[in-house]
Amino acid sequence: MTVTPAAPEVVLSVRNLCISYLTRRGRLRAVNKVSFDLHAGETLALIGESGCGKSTINLGLIRLLPPTGTIDSGEIVYRRRDGQTVDVRGLTTGQLRQFLWRECSMVFQGALNSLNPVIKISSMIYDTAAAHGMDKKEARDRALDLFQKVRLDPRRVFNAYPHELSGGMRQRTLLATALLLRPQVVLMDEPTTAVDILTQRSIIDVLKRLREELNFSVIFISHDLAVAAEIADTVATMYAGEIIEMGPVAEVFYRPRHAYTLGLLEAAPRLSVGREELHSIPGSPPDLVEPPPGCRFHLRCRFATDECRTTPPPLTTAPEDERHTVACYHTATILKTRQEELARD
Amino acid sequence: MTTFTFILIRQMPGNPFSIKVEQLMREQNLTVEEATNRAGALFDFDPNRPLLEQYTEYMGKLLRGDLGKSIISSEPVMNMLLRFLPWTLFSVGLGLLISFGLGILIGMLMAYWRGSLFDNVMTAFASVMYGIPDYVIALLLIIVAGVQLRILPFAQMLGGSTPGIEPGFRLDYILDLLFHAFLPVFTYVITSLGGWMLTMKSSTMSTLGEDYITVARARGLSQRRLLTAYIGRNAMLPLVTRLAISVGFIVGGAVIIETLYQYPGLGRNLATAILVRDYTVMQGIFLVIAISVVFSNILADLLFGLLDPRVRLGKEDAS
């Protein structure tokens, strides 16, 4: 497991980010007051159910929300390699175009649809290079090198059309393309979801190696806890548009302090003997147009008390590790429950 | 196809002979006998010959490339086709090219700026235009612009070219052709543009929702490159098939317009041939229409392969 070196600098700082979508029933607050710091070389995994706002955060960070989505408030500050800071929300369209991919690139879920079907991979590389003033020769060399690094046959892939590549090859092509301009931050939205387990394995290995070699930071969106545990340094659990628990991966997985994180962990399959039943979290995520009062999770929470139903719990720091923050009133009970479970296994 | 047409047009009420007889009776106040004699002298066509005999003769000639002679004017049908076809190909082809090009461009921009004033105005315009038949537009043009407002010099614009002008690859002749083709082309563009715009808009909308467009945006591509290679090219694919169908109907698609504007194309000729039941000419024109539909479909398949690498066969370039 990789451990973040002591206090590396922050490359991406997000404060109180709120994003909403306009729906027929009113404003839907998909992301509510999300704050986090992403350090150089760090991999942050955002985990949570579908519809909890993970992907919306990602699109919001690069300002590519669909037309109905808007960033209502909050700060997104990016720190360039030369130390200059960039206020992403304040960029003009032209500046944003320069910022994207050069500083912050993205690997989307569903590699099948992420490549333009009518042009060759080479054209896609050249298009990207041309948009950022990289010359053709350099783009080609760099792409071939990256294809090699992600274990693809460089020449064959470079001259291929997307439909001539398999799912895993396309996903690796996207990963290589994301690194073309040496960005500091790569956003990955479930990059291993649409591929089979072996391909998933190889993509994770490739990603880990590349990360060491090229030293970029990753925001990794996943609902696969095993993958998140393997690749991430820091884990943030999201529920109903809010980050409800965040901390170093070992802390969060072995000492969870939020009932929802606990629920997710209990719902994950284990390899231990004799315990075959999986617990699912009852109920479904709340309506985000009119979110419930108090803690947003209280309707589905077995630890809920009156306090939870009226006042949203504040974000507190765990006594054992200051990097571990959580928004729950019953941290001690939940921690104890988890440790009993682990002891039983 | 030829058999079908052959039988079908002989099922039409009346035959060239009886129609001529009626016409003579009406116009020259002849008795039935006089008219029948006169008509019999005018052309060598015997409506009482057995159908099967007529058919075998027609097919036999057709296989040798002989389309027969016009029953009315005795001119070889092939000559007539070669004389009239270029006019139709020129006017409707030009109209199709303009309306397809404009429609693609406007439709794409409508989808790109969806919800804007431009989009709303254009959608309204397209829906209205899409709903009006071409002959209504043609009549409106003639009545409003030509007769009442006198904006357009209609009397001179009718026909295919100014009488007496010498054909040739010269500027004045080409301008004259364009001048005369203006009315049919304009009418065609107006009536078919709306359809292209709306189809392209909906096709572009669905393309815009594709992941690869979001990814291309995330890569910071320029607006122009995004619109052409990413949005436009993919959104155009479904329209290619429609274009091919339209190309196929170029020949048969302008019957009423050409008649109204006195344009010397195949369409007007077909209308005339039907009126006088000129069987051989009708057969010839229908054959041309059928052939053009078949060939434009082949063309569409080829074009599709050019635009979409996924349907190309084999691996011609593995460089």
Coordinates of C-alpha atoms in Angstrom, one line a residue, chain B:
Chain B
M1 CA -40.0 -3.6 -62.5
T2 CA -40.4 -3.1 -66.3
T3 CA -43.1 -5.7 -66.4
F4 CA -44.9 -4.0 -63.5
T5 CA -44.9 -0.6 -65.2
F6 CA -45.8 -2.1 -68.5
I7 CA -48.9 -3.7 -67.1
L8 CA -49.8 -0.8 -64.7
I9 CA -49.8 1.9 -67.3
R10 CA -52.0 -0.1 -69.6
Q11 CA -54.5 -0.4 -66.8
M12 CA -55.0 3.4 -66.9
P13 CA -58.4 4.4 -68.3
G14 CA -58.3 5.3 -72.0
N15 CA -55.4 4.8 -74.5
P16 CA -53.5 7.1 -76.7
F17 CA -55.8 6.4 -79.6
S18 CA -59.1 7.1 -77.9
I19 CA -57.7 10.2 -76.2
K20 CA -56.6 11.6 -79.5
V21 CA -60.0 10.8 -80.9
E22 CA -61.7 12.7 -78.1
Q23 CA -59.4 15.6 -78.5
L24 CA -60.0 15.9 -82.2
M25 CA -63.8 15.7 -81.7
R26 CA -63.6 18.4 -79.1
E27 CA -61.3 20.8 -80.9
Q28 CA -62.3 20.4 -84.4
N29 CA -66.0 19.3 -84.0
L30 CA -65.5 16.1 -86.0
T31 CA -67.8 13.1 -85.8
V32 CA -66.6 9.9 -84.2
E33 CA -65.8 8.3 -87.6
E34 CA -63.9 11.3 -89.0
A35 CA -61.9 11.6 -85.8
T36 CA -61.1 7.9 -85.7
N37 CA -59.9 8.0 -89.3
R38 CA -57.8 11.1 -88.7
A39 CA -56.2 9.6 -85.6
G40 CA -55.5 6.3 -87.3
A41 CA -53.6 8.2 -89.9
L42 CA -51.6 10.1 -87.4
F43 CA -49.9 7.3 -85.6
D44 CA -49.2 3.6 -86.1
F45 CA -50.5 2.2 -82.9
D46 CA -53.1 -0.5 -82.7
P47 CA -54.7 -0.6 -79.2
N48 CA -56.4 -3.8 -80.1
R49 CA -53.2 -5.8 -80.5
P50 CA -52.9 -8.6 -77.8
L51 CA -51.2 -7.4 -74.7
L52 CA -48.8 -10.3 -74.7
E53 CA -47.6 -9.5 -78.2
Q54 CA -47.0 -5.9 -77.3
Y55 CA -45.1 -7.0 -74.2
T56 CA -42.8 -9.4 -75.9
E57 CA -42.0 -6.9 -78.5
Y58 CA -41.2 -4.2 -75.9
M59 CA -39.1 -6.5 -73.8
G60 CA -37.2 -7.8 -76.8
K61 CA -36.3 -4.3 -77.9
L62 CA -35.5 -3.2 -74.4
L63 CA -32.9 -5.9 -74.0
R64 CA -31.2 -4.5 -77.1
G65 CA -31.2 -1.1 -75.5
D66 CA -34.1 0.2 -77.7
L67 CA -36.8 2.0 -75.7
G68 CA -39.0 2.3 -78.7
K69 CA -40.6 5.4 -80.3
S70 CA -43.0 7.9 -78.8
I71 CA -46.5 7.0 -79.9
I72 CA -47.4 10.6 -80.3
S73 CA -44.4 12.2 -81.9
S74 CA -42.6 9.1 -83.3
E75 CA -39.3 10.5 -81.7
P76 CA -37.2 7.7 -80.2
V77 CA -37.7 7.6 -76.5
M78 CA -34.0 7.4 -75.8
N79 CA -33.5 10.8 -77.6
M80 CA -36.2 12.4 -75.5
L81 CA -34.7 11.1 -72.3
L82 CA -31.3 12.4 -73.2
R83 CA -32.8 15.7 -74.1
F84 CA -34.8 16.2 -70.9
L85 CA -32.8 14.4 -68.3
P86 CA -30.0 17.0 -68.0
W87 CA -32.4 19.8 -67.2
T88 CA -34.0 17.9 -64.3
L89 CA -30.6 16.6 -63.0
F90 CA -29.3 20.2 -63.1
S91 CA -32.2 21.9 -61.4
V92 CA -33.3 19.4 -58.8
G93 CA -29.7 18.3 -58.2
L94 CA -28.7 21.8 -57.5
G95 CA -31.7 22.3 -55.3
L96 CA -30.9 19.1 -53.4
L97 CA -27.3 20.1 -52.9
I98 CA -28.2 23.6 -51.6
S99 CA -30.9 22.4 -49.3
F100 CA -28.9 19.5 -47.9
G101 CA -25.8 21.7 -47.3
L102 CA -27.8 24.5 -45.7
G103 CA -30.0 22.1 -43.8
I104 CA -27.1 20.3 -42.3
L105 CA -25.4 23.5 -41.3
I106 CA -28.4 25.2 -39.8
G107 CA -29.7 22.1 -38.1
M108 CA -26.3 21.5 -36.5
L109 CA -26.2 25.1 -35.2
M110 CA -29.7 24.8 -34.0
A111 CA -28.8 21.8 -31.8
Y112 CA -25.6 23.4 -30.7
W113 CA -27.3 26.6 -29.6
R114 CA -30.5 24.8 -28.5
G115 CA -33.0 26.9 -26.7
S116 CA -31.6 30.1 -28.2
L117 CA -33.6 32.6 -30.2
F118 CA -31.9 31.3 -33.4
D119 CA -33.1 27.7 -32.5
N120 CA -36.6 28.8 -31.8
V121 CA -37.0 30.9 -34.9
M122 CA -35.5 28.2 -37.1
T123 CA -37.5 25.4 -35.6
A124 CA -40.7 27.4 -36.3
F125 CA -39.6 28.2 -39.8
A126 CA -38.6 24.6 -40.5
S127 CA -41.8 23.1 -39.2
V128 CA -44.0 25.5 -41.2
M129 CA -42.0 25.0 -44.4
Y130 CA -41.9 21.2 -43.9
G131 CA -45.6 21.1 -43.9
I132 CA -46.3 23.1 -47.1
P133 CA -46.3 21.1 -50.4
D134 CA -44.0 22.3 -53.1
Y135 CA -46.8 23.2 -55.6
V136 CA -48.4 25.5 -53.0
I137 CA -45.1 27.3 -52.7
A138 CA -44.7 27.4 -56.5
L139 CA -48.2 28.9 -56.9
L140 CA -47.7 31.4 -54.1
L141 CA -44.4 32.5 -55.8
I142 CA -46.1 32.9 -59.1
I143 CA -49.1 34.8 -57.8
V144 CA -47.5 36.9 -55.1
A145 CA -44.0 37.6 -56.3
G146 CA -44.7 37.5 -60.0
V147 CA -48.2 38.7 -60.6
Q148 CA -49.1 41.0 -57.7
L149 CA -45.8 42.5 -56.5
R150 CA -44.0 42.0 -59.9
I151 CA -40.7 41.5 -58.1
L152 CA -39.6 38.8 -60.4
P153 CA -39.7 38.9 -64.2
F154 CA -41.7 35.8 -64.5
A155 CA -42.4 35.7 -68.2
Q156 CA -38.7 35.7 -68.9
M157 CA -37.8 33.2 -66.1
L158 CA -40.0 30.4 -67.3
G159 CA -38.6 27.7 -69.5
G160 CA -35.1 26.2 -69.4
S161 CA -33.1 29.0 -71.2
T162 CA -33.8 32.1 -73.1
P163 CA -34.8 31.2 -76.7
G164 CA -32.2 31.8 -79.3
I165 CA -29.2 31.7 -76.9
E166 CA -26.4 29.6 -78.1
P167 CA -25.5 26.7 -75.7
G168 CA -21.9 26.5 -74.7
F169 CA -19.5 26.7 -71.8
R170 CA -19.7 30.4 -71.6
L171 CA -20.5 32.7 -68.7
D172 CA -23.5 34.3 -70.2
Y173 CA -25.0 30.9 -71.0
I174 CA -24.4 29.5 -67.6
L175 CA -25.9 32.6 -66.0
D176 CA -28.9 32.3 -68.2
L177 CA -29.3 28.7 -67.1
L178 CA -29.1 29.7 -63.5
F179 CA -31.5 32.5 -64.1
H180 CA -34.1 30.1 -65.5
A181 CA -33.4 27.4 -63.0
F182 CA -33.9 29.8 -60.1
L183 CA -37.6 29.3 -59.7
P184 CA -37.6 25.4 -59.6
V185 CA -34.4 25.4 -57.5
F186 CA -35.7 28.0 -55.1
T187 CA -39.0 26.2 -54.6
Y188 CA -37.3 22.9 -54.1
V189 CA -34.9 24.3 -51.5
I190 CA -37.7 26.1 -49.6
T191 CA -39.8 22.9 -49.4
S192 CA -37.1 20.4 -48.6
L193 CA -34.8 22.6 -46.3
G194 CA -37.1 22.3 -43.3
G195 CA -36.9 18.5 -43.3
W196 CA -33.1 18.5 -43.4
M197 CA -32.9 21.1 -40.7
L198 CA -35.2 19.2 -38.3
T199 CA -33.6 15.8 -39.0
M200 CA -30.1 17.2 -38.6
K201 CA -31.1 19.0 -35.4
S202 CA -32.4 15.8 -33.7
S203 CA -29.5 13.8 -35.0
T204 CA -27.0 16.4 -33.6
M205 CA -28.9 16.5 -30.3
S206 CA -28.4 12.8 -29.8
T207 CA -24.7 13.0 -30.8
L208 CA -24.2 15.9 -28.3
G209 CA -25.3 13.5 -25.6
E210 CA -22.6 11.0 -26.5
D211 CA -19.7 10.5 -24.1
Y212 CA -17.0 11.1 -26.7
I213 CA -18.3 14.7 -27.1
T214 CA -17.9 15.4 -23.4
V215 CA -14.4 13.7 -23.5
A216 CA -13.5 15.8 -26.5
R217 CA -14.6 19.0 -24.7
A218 CA -12.6 17.8 -21.7
R219 CA -9.5 17.6 -23.9
G220 CA -9.9 21.2 -24.7
L221 CA -10.5 20.9 -28.4
S222 CA -11.2 24.0 -30.4
Q223 CA -14.9 24.8 -31.2
R224 CA -14.4 24.3 -34.9
R225 CA -12.7 20.9 -34.7
L226 CA -15.4 19.8 -32.2
L227 CA -18.2 20.9 -34.6
T228 CA -16.8 19.3 -37.7
A229 CA -15.0 16.1 -36.9
Y230 CA -16.7 15.2 -33.7
I231 CA -20.3 16.5 -33.8
G232 CA -21.0 17.1 -37.5
R233 CA -19.5 13.9 -38.9
N234 CA -21.3 11.6 -36.5
A235 CA -24.6 13.5 -36.7
M236 CA -24.5 13.3 -40.5
L237 CA -24.3 9.6 -40.7
P238 CA -28.1 8.9 -40.4
L239 CA -28.8 11.6 -43.0
V240 CA -26.7 10.0 -45.7
T241 CA -29.3 7.3 -46.2
R242 CA -32.0 9.9 -46.5
L243 CA -29.9 11.9 -49.0
A244 CA -29.5 8.8 -51.1
I245 CA -33.3 8.3 -51.2
S246 CA -33.7 12.0 -52.2
V247 CA -31.1 11.6 -55.0
G248 CA -33.0 8.6 -56.3
F249 CA -36.1 10.7 -56.5
I250 CA -34.5 13.6 -58.3
V251 CA -35.8 12.4 -61.6
G252 CA -39.3 11.8 -60.6
G253 CA -39.6 14.4 -57.9
A254 CA -40.3 17.5 -59.9
V255 CA -43.3 16.8 -62.0
I256 CA -45.6 19.5 -60.7
I257 CA -42.9 22.2 -60.2
E258 CA -41.6 21.7 -63.7
T259 CA -45.0 21.8 -65.2
L260 CA -45.9 25.0 -63.3
Y261 CA -42.6 26.7 -64.3
Q262 CA -42.6 25.3 -67.8
Y263 CA -39.2 23.9 -67.1
P264 CA -38.2 21.5 -69.9
G265 CA -37.3 18.6 -67.6
L266 CA -38.2 15.0 -67.4
G267 CA -41.0 15.7 -64.8
R268 CA -42.9 17.9 -67.1
N269 CA -42.5 15.5 -69.9
L270 CA -43.9 12.7 -67.8
A271 CA -46.9 14.8 -67.0
T272 CA -47.5 15.4 -70.7
A273 CA -47.0 11.7 -71.5
I274 CA -49.5 10.7 -68.9
L275 CA -52.1 13.1 -70.3
V276 CA -51.9 11.7 -73.8
R277 CA -51.2 8.1 -72.6
D278 CA -47.9 8.0 -74.5
Y279 CA -47.1 4.5 -73.2
T280 CA -43.6 4.2 -74.6
V281 CA -42.5 7.5 -73.1
M282 CA -44.0 6.7 -69.7
Q283 CA -42.2 3.3 -69.7
G284 CA -38.9 5.0 -70.6
I285 CA -39.2 7.6 -67.8
F286 CA -40.3 5.1 -65.2
L287 CA -37.3 3.0 -66.1
V288 CA -35.0 5.9 -65.6
I289 CA -36.5 6.6 -62.2
A290 CA -36.1 3.0 -61.2
I291 CA -32.5 2.9 -62.3
S292 CA -31.7 6.1 -60.5
V293 CA -33.2 4.9 -57.2
V294 CA -31.1 1.7 -57.4
F295 CA -27.9 3.5 -58.3
S296 CA -28.3 6.2 -55.6
N297 CA -28.7 3.4 -53.0
I298 CA -25.4 1.9 -54.2
L299 CA -23.9 5.4 -54.0
A300 CA -25.2 5.8 -50.4
D301 CA -23.5 2.6 -49.3
L302 CA -20.3 3.8 -50.8
L303 CA -20.6 7.2 -49.2
F304 CA -21.4 5.6 -45.9
G305 CA -18.3 3.5 -46.0
L306 CA -16.3 6.7 -46.6
L307 CA -17.8 8.5 -43.6
D308 CA -18.0 5.6 -41.2
P309 CA -15.0 3.4 -40.8
R310 CA -17.0 0.8 -39.0
V311 CA -18.8 -0.4 -42.1
R312 CA -15.7 -0.5 -44.3
L313 CA -14.8 -4.0 -45.3
G314 CA -11.5 -5.6 -44.7
K315 CA -8.4 -3.7 -43.8
E316 CA -7.3 -1.7 -46.7
D317 CA -4.9 0.4 -44.6
A318 CA -2.9 -1.3 -41.9
S319 CA 0.0 1.1 -42.3

